[in-house]
Coordinates of C-alpha atoms in Angstrom, one line a residue:
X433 CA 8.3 20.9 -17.6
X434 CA 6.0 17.9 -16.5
X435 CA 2.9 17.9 -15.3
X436 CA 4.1 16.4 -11.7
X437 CA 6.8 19.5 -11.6
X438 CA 4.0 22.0 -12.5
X439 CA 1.7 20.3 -9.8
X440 CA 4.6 20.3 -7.3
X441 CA 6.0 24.0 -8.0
X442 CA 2.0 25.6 -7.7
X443 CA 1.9 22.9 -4.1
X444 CA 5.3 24.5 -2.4
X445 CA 4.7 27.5 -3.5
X446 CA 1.2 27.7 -1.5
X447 CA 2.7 26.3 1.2
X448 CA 3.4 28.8 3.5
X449 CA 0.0 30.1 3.2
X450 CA -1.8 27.1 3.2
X451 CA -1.7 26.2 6.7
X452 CA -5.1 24.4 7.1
X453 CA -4.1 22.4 4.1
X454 CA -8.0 23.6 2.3
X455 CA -5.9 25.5 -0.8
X456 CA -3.8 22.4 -1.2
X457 CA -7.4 20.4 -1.1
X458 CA -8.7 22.6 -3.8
X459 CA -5.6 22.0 -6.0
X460 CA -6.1 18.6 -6.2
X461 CA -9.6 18.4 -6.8
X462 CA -8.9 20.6 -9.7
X463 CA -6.0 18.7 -10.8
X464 CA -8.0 15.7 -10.6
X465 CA -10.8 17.6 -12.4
X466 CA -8.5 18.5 -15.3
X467 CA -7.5 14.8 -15.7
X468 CA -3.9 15.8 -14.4
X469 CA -4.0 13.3 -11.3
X470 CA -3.2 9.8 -11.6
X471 CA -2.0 8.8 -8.5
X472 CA -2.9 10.6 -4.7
X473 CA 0.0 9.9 -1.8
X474 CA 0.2 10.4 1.7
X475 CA 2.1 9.6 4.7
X476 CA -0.1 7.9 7.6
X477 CA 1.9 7.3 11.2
X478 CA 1.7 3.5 12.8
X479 CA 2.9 1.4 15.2
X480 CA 5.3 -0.4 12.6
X481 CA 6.6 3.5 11.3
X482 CA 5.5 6.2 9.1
X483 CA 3.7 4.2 6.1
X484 CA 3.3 5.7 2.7
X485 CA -0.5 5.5 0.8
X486 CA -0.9 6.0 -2.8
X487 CA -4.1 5.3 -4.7
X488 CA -5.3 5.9 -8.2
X489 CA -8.7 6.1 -9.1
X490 CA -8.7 2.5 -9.2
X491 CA -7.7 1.9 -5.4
X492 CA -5.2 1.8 -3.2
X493 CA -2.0 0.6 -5.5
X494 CA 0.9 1.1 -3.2
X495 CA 1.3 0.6 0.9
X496 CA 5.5 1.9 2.0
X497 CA 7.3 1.3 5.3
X498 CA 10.0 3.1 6.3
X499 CA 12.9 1.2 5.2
X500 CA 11.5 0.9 2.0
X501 CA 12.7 5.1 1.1
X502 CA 9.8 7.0 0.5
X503 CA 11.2 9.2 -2.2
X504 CA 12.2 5.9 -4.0
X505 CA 8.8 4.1 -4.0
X506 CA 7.4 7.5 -5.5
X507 CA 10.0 7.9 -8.1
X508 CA 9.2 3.7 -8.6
X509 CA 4.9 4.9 -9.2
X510 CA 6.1 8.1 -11.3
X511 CA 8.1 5.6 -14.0
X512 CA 5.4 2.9 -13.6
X513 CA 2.4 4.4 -13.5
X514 CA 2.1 7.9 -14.0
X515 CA 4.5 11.3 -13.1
X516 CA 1.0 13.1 -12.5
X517 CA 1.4 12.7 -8.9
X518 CA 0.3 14.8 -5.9
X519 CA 0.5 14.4 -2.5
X520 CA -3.0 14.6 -0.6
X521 CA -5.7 13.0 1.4
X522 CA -8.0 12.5 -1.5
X523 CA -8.5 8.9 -2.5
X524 CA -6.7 7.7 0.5
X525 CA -8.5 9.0 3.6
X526 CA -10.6 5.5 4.2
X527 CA -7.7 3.9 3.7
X528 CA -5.9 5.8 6.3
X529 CA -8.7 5.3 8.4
X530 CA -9.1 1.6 8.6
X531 CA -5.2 1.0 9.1
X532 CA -5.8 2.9 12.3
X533 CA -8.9 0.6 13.1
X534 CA -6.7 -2.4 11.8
X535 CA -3.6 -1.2 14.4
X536 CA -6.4 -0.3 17.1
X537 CA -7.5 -4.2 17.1
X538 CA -10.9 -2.8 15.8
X539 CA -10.9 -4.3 12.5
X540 CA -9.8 -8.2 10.6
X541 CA -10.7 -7.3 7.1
X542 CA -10.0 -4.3 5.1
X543 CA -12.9 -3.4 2.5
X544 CA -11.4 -0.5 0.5
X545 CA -10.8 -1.0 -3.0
X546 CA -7.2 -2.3 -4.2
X547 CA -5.6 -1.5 -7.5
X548 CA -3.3 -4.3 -8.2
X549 CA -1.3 -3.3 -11.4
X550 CA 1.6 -3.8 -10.3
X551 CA 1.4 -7.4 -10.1
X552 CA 1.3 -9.5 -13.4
X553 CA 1.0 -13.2 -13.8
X554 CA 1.3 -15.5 -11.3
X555 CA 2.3 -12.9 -8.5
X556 CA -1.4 -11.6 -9.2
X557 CA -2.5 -14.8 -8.5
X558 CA -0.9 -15.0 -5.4
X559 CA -2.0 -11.8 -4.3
X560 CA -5.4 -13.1 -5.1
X561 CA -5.4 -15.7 -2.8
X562 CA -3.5 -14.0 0.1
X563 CA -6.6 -12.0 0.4
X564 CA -8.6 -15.2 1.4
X565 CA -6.5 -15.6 4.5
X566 CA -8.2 -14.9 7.3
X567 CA -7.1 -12.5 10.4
X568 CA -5.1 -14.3 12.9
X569 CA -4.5 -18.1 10.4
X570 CA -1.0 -18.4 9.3
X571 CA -0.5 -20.6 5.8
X572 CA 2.6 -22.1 4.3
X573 CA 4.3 -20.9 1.1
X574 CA 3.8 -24.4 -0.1
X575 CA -0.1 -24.1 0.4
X576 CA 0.0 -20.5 -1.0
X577 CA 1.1 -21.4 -4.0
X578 CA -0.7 -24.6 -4.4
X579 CA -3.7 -22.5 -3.7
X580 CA -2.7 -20.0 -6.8
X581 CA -2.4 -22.8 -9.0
X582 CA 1.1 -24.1 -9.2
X583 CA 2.2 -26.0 -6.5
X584 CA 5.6 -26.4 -7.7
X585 CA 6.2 -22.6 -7.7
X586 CA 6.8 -21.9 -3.8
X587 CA 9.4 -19.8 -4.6
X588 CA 7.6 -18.0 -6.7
X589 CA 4.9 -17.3 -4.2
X590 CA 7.6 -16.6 -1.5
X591 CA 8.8 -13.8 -4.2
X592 CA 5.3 -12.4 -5.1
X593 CA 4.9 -12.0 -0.9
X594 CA 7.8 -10.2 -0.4
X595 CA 7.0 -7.7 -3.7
X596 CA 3.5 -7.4 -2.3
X597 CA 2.3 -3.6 -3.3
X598 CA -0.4 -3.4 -0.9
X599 CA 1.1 -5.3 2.2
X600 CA -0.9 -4.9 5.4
X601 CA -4.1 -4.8 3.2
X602 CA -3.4 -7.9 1.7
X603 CA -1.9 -9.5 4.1
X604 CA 1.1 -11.4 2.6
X605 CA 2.6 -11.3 6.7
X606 CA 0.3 -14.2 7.4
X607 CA 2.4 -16.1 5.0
X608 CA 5.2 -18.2 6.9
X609 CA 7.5 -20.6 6.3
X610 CA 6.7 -24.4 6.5
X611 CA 8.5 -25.1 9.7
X612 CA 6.7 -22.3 11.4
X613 CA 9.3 -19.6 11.2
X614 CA 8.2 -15.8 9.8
X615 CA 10.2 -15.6 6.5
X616 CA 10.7 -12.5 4.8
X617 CA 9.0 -9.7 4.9
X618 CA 8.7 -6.4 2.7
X619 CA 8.5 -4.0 5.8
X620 CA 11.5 -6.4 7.6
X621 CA 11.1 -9.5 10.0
X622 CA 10.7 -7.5 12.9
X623 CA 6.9 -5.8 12.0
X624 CA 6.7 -9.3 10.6
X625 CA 6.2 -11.0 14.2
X626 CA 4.7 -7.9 15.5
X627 CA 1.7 -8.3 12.8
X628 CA 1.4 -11.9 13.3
X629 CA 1.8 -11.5 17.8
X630 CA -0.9 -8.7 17.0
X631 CA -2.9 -10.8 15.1
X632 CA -2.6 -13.8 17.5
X633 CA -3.4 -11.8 20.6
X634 CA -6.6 -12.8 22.9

């Protein structure tokens, strides 16, 4: 049995008697303790959908929408990162915190820390520089991936924004196509324009 299925099996079997959530709190902070978790998860409601969090210890290394299938993105961190993963608040509660601030109109930047191993090469440039784009300013493909260092690679940058781990906090919507239209979009075009209408709003 894996560490993950012994983590899960102690979790649901609590449960039922953990209604305040403070023995599932404990189990993770000794998990974490023992060195058995690797990656923290939890779901976080918003006006685009339910969004799944997952950080390491490194930072936040994974931002889900809806139509992405929750159980698939985990499955995805399990095989790419570790099975040694537990569902709770630790890690993730700031995060959660200033996504509501961010939906609320009370925040532009997002200062929590960002693990960004799931990017390699040039998509970790990208990712780099989509970071530098500032709340409310839309730039081009074209100029994105000038900006990470290879101007001839727009489809490459168009491809490292829609694979984005950690959309929302780093904010690959703000990317658009050169004739002003949104493009794609990891959570779908539709909380693409919402983002960028929210953004753009007085």
């Amino acid at each position: 049995m894996s560490d993950k299925q012994i983590i899960d099996r102690l979790t649901n079997a609590f449960a039922g008697a953990d209604s305040d959530g403070r023995l599932q709190s404990r189990l993770a902070a000794l998990a974490e303790r023992q060195g058995l978790l690797d990656v923290s998860y939890r779901t976080v409601d918003s006006p685009l959908g339910p969004l799944l969090l997952a950080a390491t210890g490194e930072g936040l290394v994974r931002v889900a929408f809806s139509c992405e299938d929750h159980d698939a993105v985990l499955a995805r961190l399990a095989s790419d990162i570790s099975p040694r993963i537990l569902r709770t608040s630790r890690r993730l509660d700031e995060a959660a915190h200033q996504l509501d601030e961010y939906f609320a109109g009370k925040r532009r930047a997002f200062s929590v820390p960002v693990d960004l191993q799931l990017a390699h090469g040039f998509r970790r440039s990208v990712l780099d520089q989509l970071r530098r784009i500032p709340y409310g300013v839309t730039q081009s493909y074209a100029a994105l991936a000038r900006a990470a260092g290879n101007p001839s690679a727009v489809r490459a940058a168009a491809s490292a924004c829609s694979h984005n781990p950690v959309p929302l906090v780093v904010p690959c919507h703000r990317v658009v196509r050169s004739d002003g239209t949104a493009g794609d979009y990891r959570g779908g075009p539709e909380a693409k324009r919402t983002l960028l209408a929210m953004e753009a709003a007085p």
